[in-house]
Coordinates of C-alpha atoms in Angstrom, one line a residue:
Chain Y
X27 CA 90.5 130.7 115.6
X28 CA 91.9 134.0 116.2
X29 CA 90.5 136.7 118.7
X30 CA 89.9 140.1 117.4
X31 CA 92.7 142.0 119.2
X32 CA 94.8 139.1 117.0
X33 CA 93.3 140.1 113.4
X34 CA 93.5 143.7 114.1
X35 CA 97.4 143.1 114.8
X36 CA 97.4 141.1 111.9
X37 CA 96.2 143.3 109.4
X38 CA 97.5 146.2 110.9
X39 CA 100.5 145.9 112.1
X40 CA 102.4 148.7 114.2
X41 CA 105.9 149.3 114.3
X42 CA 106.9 147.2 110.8
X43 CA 110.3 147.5 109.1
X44 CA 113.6 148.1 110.7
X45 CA 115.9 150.9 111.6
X46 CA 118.4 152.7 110.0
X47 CA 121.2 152.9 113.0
X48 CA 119.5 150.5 115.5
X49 CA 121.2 150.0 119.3
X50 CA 120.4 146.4 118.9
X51 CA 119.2 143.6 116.5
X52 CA 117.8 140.3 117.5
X53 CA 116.7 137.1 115.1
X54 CA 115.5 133.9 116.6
X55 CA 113.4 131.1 114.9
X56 CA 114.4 129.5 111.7
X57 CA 112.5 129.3 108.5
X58 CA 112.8 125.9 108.3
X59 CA 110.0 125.8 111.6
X60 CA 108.2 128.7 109.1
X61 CA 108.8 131.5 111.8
X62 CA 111.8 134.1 111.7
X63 CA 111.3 137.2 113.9
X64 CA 113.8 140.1 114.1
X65 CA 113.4 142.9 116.3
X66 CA 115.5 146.1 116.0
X67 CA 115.6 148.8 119.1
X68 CA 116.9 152.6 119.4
X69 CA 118.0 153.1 122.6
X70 CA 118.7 156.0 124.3
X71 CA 119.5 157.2 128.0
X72 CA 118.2 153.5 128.9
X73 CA 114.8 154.2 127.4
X74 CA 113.7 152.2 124.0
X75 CA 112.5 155.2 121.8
X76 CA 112.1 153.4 119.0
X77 CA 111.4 150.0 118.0
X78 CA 110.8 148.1 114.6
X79 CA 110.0 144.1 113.9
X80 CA 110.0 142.0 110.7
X81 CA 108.5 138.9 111.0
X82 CA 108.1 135.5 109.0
X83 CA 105.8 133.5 110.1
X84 CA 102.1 132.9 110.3
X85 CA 99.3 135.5 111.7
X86 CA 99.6 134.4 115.2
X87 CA 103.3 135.3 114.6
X88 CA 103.1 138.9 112.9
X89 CA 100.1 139.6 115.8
X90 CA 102.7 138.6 118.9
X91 CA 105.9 140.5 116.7
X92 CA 103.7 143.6 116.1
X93 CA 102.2 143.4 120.0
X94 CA 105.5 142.9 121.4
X95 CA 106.8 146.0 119.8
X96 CA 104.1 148.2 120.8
X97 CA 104.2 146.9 124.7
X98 CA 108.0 147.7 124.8
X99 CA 108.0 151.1 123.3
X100 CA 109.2 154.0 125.5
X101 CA 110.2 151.3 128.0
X102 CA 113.5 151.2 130.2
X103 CA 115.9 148.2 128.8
X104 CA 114.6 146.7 132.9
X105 CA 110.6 147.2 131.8
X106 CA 110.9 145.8 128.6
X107 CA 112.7 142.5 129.7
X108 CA 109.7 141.8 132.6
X109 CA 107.5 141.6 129.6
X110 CA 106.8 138.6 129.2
X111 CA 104.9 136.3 126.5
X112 CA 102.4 135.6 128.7
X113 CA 101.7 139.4 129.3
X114 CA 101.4 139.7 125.3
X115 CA 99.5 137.1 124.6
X116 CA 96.7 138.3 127.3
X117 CA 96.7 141.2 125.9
X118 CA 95.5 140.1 122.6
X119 CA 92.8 137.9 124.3
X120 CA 94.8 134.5 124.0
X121 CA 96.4 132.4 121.5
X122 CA 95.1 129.0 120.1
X123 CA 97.7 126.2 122.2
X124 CA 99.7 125.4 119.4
X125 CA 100.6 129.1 118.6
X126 CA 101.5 129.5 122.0
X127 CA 105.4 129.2 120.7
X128 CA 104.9 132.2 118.3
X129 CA 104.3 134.8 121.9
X130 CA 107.8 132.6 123.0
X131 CA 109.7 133.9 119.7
X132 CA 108.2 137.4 120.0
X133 CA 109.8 137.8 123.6
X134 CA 113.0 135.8 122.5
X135 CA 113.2 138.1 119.8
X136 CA 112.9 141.1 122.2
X137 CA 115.5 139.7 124.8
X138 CA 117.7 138.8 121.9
X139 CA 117.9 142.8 120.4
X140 CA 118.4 144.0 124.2
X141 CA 121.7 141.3 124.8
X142 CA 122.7 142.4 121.3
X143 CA 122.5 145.8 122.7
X144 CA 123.8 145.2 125.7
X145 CA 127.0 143.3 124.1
X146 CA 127.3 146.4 121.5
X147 CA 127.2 149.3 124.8
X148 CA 128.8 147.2 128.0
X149 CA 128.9 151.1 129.6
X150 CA 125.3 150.9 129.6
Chain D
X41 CA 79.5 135.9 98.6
X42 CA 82.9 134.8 98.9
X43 CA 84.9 133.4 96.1
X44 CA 85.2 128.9 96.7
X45 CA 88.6 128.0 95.7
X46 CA 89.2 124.7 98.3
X47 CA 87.2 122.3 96.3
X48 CA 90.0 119.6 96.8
X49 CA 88.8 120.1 100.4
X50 CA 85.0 119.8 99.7
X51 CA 82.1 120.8 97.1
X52 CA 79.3 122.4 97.4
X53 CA 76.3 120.0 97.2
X54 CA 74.2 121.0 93.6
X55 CA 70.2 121.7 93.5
X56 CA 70.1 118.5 91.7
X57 CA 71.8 116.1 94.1
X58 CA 70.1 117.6 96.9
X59 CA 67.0 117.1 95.2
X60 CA 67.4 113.8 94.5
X61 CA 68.2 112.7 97.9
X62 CA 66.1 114.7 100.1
X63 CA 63.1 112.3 99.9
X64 CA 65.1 109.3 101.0
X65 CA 65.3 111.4 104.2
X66 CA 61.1 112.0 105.1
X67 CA 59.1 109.9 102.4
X68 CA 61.4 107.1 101.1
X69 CA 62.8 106.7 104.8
X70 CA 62.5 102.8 104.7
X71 CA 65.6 100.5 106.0
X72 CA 66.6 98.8 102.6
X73 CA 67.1 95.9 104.3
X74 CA 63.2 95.3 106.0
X75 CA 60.5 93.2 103.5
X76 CA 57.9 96.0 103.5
X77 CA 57.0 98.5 100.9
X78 CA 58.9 101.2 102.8
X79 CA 62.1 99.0 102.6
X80 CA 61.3 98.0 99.2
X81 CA 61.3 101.3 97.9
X82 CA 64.7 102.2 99.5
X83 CA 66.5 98.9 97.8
X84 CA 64.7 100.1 94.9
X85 CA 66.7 103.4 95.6
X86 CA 69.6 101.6 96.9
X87 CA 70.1 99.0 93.9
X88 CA 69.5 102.0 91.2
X89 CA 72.5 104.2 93.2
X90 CA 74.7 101.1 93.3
X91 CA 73.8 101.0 89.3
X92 CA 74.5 104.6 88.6
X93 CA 77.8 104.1 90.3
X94 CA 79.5 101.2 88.5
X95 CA 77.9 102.9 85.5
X96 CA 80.4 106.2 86.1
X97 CA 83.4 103.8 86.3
X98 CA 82.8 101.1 84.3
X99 CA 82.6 98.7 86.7
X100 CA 79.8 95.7 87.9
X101 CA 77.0 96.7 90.5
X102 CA 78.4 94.1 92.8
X103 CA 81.6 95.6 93.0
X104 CA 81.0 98.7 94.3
X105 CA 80.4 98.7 98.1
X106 CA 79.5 102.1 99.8
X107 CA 81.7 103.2 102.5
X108 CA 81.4 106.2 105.1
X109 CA 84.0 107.8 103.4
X110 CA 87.2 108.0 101.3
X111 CA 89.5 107.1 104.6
X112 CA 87.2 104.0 105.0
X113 CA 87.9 102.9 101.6
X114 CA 91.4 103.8 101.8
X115 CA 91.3 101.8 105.8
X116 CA 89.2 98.6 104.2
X117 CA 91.3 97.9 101.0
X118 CA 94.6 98.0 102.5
X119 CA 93.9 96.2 105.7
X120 CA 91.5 94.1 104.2
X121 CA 93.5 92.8 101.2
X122 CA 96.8 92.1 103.8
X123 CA 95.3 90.0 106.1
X124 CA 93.5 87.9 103.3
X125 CA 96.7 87.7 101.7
X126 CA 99.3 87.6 104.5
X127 CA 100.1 83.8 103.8
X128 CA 101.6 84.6 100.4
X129 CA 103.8 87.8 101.9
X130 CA 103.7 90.7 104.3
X131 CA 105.1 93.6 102.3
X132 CA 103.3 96.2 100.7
X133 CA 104.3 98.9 98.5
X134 CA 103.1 102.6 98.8
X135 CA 104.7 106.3 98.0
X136 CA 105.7 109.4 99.5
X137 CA 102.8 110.8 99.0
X138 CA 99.9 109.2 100.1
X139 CA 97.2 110.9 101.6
X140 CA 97.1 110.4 105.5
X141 CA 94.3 107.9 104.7
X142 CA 96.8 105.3 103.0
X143 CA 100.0 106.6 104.6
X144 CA 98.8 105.8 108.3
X145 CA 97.6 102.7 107.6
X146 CA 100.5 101.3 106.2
X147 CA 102.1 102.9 109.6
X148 CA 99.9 100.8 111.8
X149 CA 100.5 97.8 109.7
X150 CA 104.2 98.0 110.1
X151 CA 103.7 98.6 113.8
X152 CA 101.8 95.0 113.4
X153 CA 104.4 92.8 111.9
X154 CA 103.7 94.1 107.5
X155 CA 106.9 95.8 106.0
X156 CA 106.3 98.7 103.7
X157 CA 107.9 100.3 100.8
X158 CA 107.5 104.3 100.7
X159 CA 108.5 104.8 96.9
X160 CA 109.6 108.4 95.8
X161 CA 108.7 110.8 93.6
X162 CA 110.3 113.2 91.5
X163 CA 110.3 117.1 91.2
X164 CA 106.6 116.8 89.6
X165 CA 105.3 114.3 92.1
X166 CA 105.2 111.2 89.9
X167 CA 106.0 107.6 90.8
X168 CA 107.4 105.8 88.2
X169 CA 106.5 102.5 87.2
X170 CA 110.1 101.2 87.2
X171 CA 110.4 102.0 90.6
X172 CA 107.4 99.8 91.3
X173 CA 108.3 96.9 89.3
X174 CA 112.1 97.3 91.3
X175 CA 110.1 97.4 94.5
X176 CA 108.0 94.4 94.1
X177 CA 109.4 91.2 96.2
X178 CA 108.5 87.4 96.3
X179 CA 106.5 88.6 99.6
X180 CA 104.7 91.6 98.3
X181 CA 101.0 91.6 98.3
X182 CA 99.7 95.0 98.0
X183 CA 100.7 98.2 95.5
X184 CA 99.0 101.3 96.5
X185 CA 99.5 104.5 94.7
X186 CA 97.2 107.4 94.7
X187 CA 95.4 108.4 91.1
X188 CA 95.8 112.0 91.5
X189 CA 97.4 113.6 94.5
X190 CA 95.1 115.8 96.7
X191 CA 97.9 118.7 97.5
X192 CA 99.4 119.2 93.9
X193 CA 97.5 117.6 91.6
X194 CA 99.4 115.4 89.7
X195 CA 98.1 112.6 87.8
X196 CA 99.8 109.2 88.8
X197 CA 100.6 106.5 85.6
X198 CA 98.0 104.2 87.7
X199 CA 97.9 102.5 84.0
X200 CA 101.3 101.0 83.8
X201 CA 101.3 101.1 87.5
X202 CA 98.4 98.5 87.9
X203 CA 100.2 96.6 85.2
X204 CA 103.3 95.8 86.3
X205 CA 101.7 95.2 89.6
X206 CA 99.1 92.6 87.7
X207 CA 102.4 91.1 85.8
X208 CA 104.1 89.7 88.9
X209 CA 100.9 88.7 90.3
X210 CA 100.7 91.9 93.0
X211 CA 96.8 93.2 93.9
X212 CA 96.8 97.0 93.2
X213 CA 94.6 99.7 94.8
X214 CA 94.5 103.0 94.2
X215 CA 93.0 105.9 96.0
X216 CA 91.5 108.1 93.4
X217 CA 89.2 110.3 95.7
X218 CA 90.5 113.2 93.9
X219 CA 90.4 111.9 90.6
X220 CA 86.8 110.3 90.4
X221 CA 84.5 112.7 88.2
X222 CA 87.0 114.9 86.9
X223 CA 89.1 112.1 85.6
X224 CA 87.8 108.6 83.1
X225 CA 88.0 105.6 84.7
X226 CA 86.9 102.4 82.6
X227 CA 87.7 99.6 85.3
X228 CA 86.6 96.7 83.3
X229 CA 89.7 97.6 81.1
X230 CA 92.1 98.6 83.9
X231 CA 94.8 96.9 85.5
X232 CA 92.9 98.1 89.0
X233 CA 91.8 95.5 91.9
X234 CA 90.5 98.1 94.0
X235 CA 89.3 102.0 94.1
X236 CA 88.2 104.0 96.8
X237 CA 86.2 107.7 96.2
X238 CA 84.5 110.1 97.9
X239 CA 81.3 111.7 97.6
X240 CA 81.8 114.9 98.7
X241 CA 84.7 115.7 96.5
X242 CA 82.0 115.5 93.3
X243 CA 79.0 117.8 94.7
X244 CA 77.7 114.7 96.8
X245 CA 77.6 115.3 101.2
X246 CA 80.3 114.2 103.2
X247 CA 79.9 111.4 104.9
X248 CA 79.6 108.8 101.9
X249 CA 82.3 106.8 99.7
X250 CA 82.5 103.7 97.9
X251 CA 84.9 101.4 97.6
X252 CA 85.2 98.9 94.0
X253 CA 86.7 95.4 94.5
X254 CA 87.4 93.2 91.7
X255 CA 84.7 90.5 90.9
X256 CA 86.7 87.6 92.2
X257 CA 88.9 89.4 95.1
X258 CA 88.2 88.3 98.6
X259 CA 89.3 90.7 100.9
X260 CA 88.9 90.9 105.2
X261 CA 85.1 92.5 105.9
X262 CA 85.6 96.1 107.3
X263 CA 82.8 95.8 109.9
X264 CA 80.7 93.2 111.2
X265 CA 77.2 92.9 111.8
X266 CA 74.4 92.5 109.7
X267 CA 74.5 91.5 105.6
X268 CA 74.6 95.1 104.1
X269 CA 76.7 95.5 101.1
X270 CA 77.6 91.4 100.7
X271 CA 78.1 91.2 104.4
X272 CA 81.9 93.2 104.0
X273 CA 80.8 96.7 105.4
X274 CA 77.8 95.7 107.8
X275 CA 75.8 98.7 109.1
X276 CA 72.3 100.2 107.9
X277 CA 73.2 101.7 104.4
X278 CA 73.1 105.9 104.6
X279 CA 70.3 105.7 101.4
X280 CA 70.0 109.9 101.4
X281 CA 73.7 109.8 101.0
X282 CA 74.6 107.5 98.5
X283 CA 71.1 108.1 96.3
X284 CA 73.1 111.4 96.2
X285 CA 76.5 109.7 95.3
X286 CA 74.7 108.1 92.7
X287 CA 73.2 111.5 91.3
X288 CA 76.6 113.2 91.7
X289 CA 78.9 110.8 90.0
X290 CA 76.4 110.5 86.9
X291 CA 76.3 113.9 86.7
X292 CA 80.1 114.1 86.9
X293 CA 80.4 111.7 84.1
X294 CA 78.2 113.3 82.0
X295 CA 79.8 117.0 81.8
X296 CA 82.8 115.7 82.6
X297 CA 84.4 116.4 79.4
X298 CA 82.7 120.1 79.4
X299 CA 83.6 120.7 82.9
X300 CA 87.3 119.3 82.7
X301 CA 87.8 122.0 79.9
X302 CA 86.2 125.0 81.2
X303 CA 87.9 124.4 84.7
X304 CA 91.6 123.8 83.4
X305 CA 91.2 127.0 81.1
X306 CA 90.2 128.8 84.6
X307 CA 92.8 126.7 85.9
X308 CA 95.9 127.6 83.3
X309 CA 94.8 131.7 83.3
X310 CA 95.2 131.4 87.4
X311 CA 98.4 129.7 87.1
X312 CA 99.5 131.9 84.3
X313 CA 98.4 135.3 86.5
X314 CA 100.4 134.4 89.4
X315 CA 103.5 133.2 87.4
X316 CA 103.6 136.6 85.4
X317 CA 102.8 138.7 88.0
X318 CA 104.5 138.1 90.9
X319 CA 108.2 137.3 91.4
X320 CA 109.9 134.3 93.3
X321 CA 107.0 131.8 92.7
X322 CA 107.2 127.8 91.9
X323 CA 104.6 126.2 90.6
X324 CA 104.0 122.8 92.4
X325 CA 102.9 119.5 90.5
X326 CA 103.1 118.4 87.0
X327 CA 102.6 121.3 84.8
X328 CA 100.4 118.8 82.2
X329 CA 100.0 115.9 84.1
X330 CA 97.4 117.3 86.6
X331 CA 94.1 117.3 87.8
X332 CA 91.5 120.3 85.9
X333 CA 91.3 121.9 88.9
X334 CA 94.5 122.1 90.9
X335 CA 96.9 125.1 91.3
X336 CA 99.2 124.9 94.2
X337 CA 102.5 127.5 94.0
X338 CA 104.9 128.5 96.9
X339 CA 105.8 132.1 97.5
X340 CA 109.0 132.3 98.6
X341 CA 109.8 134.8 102.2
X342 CA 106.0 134.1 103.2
X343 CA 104.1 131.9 105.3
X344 CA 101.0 130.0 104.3
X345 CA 98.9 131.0 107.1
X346 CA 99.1 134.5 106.9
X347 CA 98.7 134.4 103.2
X348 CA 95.2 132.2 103.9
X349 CA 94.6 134.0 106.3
X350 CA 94.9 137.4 104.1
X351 CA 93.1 135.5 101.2
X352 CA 90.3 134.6 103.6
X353 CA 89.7 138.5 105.0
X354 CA 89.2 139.1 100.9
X355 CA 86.5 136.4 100.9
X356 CA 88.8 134.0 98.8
X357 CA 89.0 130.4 100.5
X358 CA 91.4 128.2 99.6
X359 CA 94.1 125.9 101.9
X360 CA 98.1 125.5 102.5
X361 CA 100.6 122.6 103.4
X362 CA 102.1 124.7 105.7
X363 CA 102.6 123.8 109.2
X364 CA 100.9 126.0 111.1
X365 CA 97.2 125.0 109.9
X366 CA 98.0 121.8 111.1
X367 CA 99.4 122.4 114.2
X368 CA 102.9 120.6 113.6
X369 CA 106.0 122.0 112.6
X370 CA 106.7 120.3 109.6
X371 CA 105.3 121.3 106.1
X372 CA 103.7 119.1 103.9
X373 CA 105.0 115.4 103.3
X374 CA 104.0 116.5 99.5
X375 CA 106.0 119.1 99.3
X376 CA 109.0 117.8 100.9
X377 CA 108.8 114.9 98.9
X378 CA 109.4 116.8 95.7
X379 CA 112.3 117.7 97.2
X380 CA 111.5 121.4 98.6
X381 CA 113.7 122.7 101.4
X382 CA 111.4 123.7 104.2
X383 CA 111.8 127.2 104.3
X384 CA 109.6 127.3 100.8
X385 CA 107.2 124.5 101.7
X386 CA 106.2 126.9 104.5
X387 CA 104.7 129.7 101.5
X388 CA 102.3 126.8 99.6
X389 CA 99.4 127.9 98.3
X390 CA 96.3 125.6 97.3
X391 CA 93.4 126.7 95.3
X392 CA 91.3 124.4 94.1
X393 CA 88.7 125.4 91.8
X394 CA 85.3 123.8 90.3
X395 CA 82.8 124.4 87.2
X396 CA 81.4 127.5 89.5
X397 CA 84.0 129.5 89.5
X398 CA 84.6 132.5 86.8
X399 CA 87.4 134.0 85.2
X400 CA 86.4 137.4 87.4
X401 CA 86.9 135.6 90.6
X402 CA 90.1 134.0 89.0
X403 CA 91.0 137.8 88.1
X404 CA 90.1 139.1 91.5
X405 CA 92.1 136.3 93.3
X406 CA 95.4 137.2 91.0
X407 CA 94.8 140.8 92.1
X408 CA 94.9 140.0 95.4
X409 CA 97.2 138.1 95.7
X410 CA 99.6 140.5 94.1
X411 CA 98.7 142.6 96.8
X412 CA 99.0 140.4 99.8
X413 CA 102.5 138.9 98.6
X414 CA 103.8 142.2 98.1
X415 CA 102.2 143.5 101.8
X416 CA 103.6 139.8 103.9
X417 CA 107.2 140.1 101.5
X418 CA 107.6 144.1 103.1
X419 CA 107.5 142.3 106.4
X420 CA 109.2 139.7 106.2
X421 CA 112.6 139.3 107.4
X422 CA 114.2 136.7 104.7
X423 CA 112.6 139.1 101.6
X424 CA 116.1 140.2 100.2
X425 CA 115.0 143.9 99.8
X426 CA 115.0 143.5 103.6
X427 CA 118.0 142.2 104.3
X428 CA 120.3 145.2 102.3
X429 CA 121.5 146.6 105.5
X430 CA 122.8 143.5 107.0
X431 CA 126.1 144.2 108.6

């Protein structure tokens, strides 16, 4: 049911855990849906330099978190948010419809760390 | 090859059933129902199955009637009995934890003018027999309450159950499609009106069940057509299928003792590993009450999928109530109904086991499983180790 590019994301996830001092947090999903994502970013001179996810959910859900994370590093806050969840799930050679949501969550979880970034540094 | 632990799901189908119904597929390939040698032979066939059957559940030959499957069974003696009895009463009474099979019936027949009663359950998954003699009405015509559930394993009180049901003059069915060849039925001596089963549960193919009704009961046909099976399930008979049945079940009944006790030992030292090993696990279903074979636990700050998933890349098959193998958001009724919030529902676990496995693969599937809770937990957001440096 799941491509390649998926598994490989799956059982190898990049950019797991969280940050120490992060510019921004987001959390969306709830466990009672059985998905929670929460992305953390460093941010500096307008540029992610570092980003980190920790994910609930199932493997569609770790693949988008962990494929998110990897499209928006070394970004500017304005690249990051034209990613889209379209854009990540292409580029793990398509989702099965009904985990179509989970590549929603992942970029929720993205925009969510940059307004919680955004509300933490309004001179930025 | 990989390590089998979904055999609530299916079985593998033995040398010896296959043997025995292979020939009803190229030599003994007669239609039971023509006059010539060819269909003589397959009654022959037919009538010896049907004998072998009733045998396993001590039952008459003319009360088992071979199905497609379990649903069927499930579909045929709940329909059937309440529109043969809808002039006494039009409410039947159910649980929580049906299988799909009984639990969307009932749904359509409320949808055509039946009222249905979903009993609970408690923390083990067990209906009590109180709450069915509370539940029964003037107007009720129907008790239905599974023998063993398929997701946790518990073992219903079907006894006391069918005889409270019998007491105020209520038919009872009972869907034992888990419990038939791993648990004794004697039907002559049971409060029971009707049984449904499924071959491929017992090391028989899919596509072949039975269904027992009561010598006596009159119940709507399922299908129309020709006279096969008494004229209530028309259709030409699958012979291959159910000579296999027949096989199957007998050979089910024979070991069964033997196979019940070397399957819950495997069954206790996998339930035993995963408690003492790994931390923030439930056990689901009755820890005595239970089928030989069933272990399902919920790891708490993981999801099903990814754990199946995980399990599956180690060659260990086995299945989940969680949500996102079926597609919907909501975890198993089962699960819910024994009162777990969501959040844990979403980590079940289901592995089923047969007389094949071994303690090594039980062993192997402990030790992995230590290591792929430990690998989704790092990653998860809601494992408390990760959520320290919340501000």
């Amino acid at each position: 049911m799941y491509t390649e590019q998926v598994m490989d994301h799956f059982m190898h996830p990049r950019n797991v855990g969280e940050i120490e001092d992060p510019s921004g947090v987001g959390e969306v999903g709830n466990a009672k849906c059985g998905d929670i994502m929460k992305i953390y970013i460093k941010v500096e001179n307008n540029v992610i330099v570092d980003v980190k996810f920790q994910t609930f959910g199932c493997g569609a859900a770790i693949a988008t978190s962990s494929r998110a994370t990897e499209m928006v590093m070394g970004k500017t806050i304005e690249e990051a948010l034209a990613v889209t969840n379209k854009q990540v799930m292409e580029s793990l050679g398509g989702l099965p419809p009904v985990k179509h949501h989970c590549s929603v969550l992942a970029e929720e979880a993205l925009h969510a760390a940059i307004a919680d970034y955004k509300a933490r540094h309004p001179e930025a | 090859m990989g390590i089998y632990m979904d055999n609530a799901a299916t079985t593998r189908v033995t040398e010896p059933v296959l043997e025995a119904m292979l020939p009803y597929l190229t030599e003994h390939f007669g239609n039971p129902s023509s006059v010539h040698g060819y269909g003589r032979d397959a009654k022959r066939a037919l009538d010896a199955a049907r004998r072998e059957v009733a045998a396993a559940l001590g039952a008459k030959p003319s009360e088992i009637y071979f199905t497609g499957c379990g649903t069927e069974a499930d579909n045929w003696a709940i329909r059937g009995a309440a529109y043969a009895k809808k002039e006494k009463g039009r409410h039947i009474i159910t649980s929580a934890i049906e299988h799909h099979a009984v639990l969307h019936t009932c749904e359509q027949l409320e949808k055509e003018g039946f009222e249905v009663t979903y009993l609970p359950v408690d923390e083990y998954g067990l209906v009590s027999a109180e709450s069915v003699a509370a539940a029964i009405r003037p107007d009720t015509v129907l008790v239905t309450i599974m023998a063993a559930n398929n997701e946790i394993g518990t073992i219903e009180p079907i006894q006391e159950i069918g005889a409270i049901a019998h007491e105020k003059g209520v038919l009872f069915h009972t869907d034992a499609v888990q419990a038939v060849g791993h648990v004794a039925f004697d039907l002559a001596n049971m409060p029971i009106d009707m049984l449904s089963l499924s071959g491929h549960k017992l090391h028989a193919p899919k596509g072949i069940g039975a269904l027992y009704i009561r010598s006596g009961l009159h119940i709507q046909p399922f299908m129309r057509g020709g006279a096969q099976e008494r004229s209530q399930r028309a259709g030409t008979e699958n012979l291959a299928s159910i000579v296999a049945l027949g096989k199957a079940i007998t050979l089910a009944t024979e070991h069964m003792e033997e196979n019940a006790k070397k399957v819950s030992a495997l069954r206790d030292r996998l339930i035993k590993g995963i408690l003492e090993t790994i931390p923030d696990v439930r056990l689901n279903g009755h820890p005595e009450k239970r089928l030989p074979g069933n272990v399902n636990v919920c790891f708490r700050y993981i999801e099903g999928e990814s754990l199946l998933l995980s399990l599956d890349l180690k060659g260990i098959a086995g299945s989940s109530g969680s949500a996102c193998t079926s597609g919907s958001l909501d975890p198993s009724h089962v699960l819910l109904a024994i009162g777990l919030p969501h959040e844990i529902a979403h980590g079940s676990l289901r592995l089923s086991l047969s007389e094949e496995n071994t303690e090594e693969e039980v062993d192997f599937t402990i030790a992995s499983l230590q290591e792929i809770v430990a690998r989704l937990r790092a990653m998860s957001p809601l494992w408390p180790e990760n959520r320290k440096n919340d501000r």
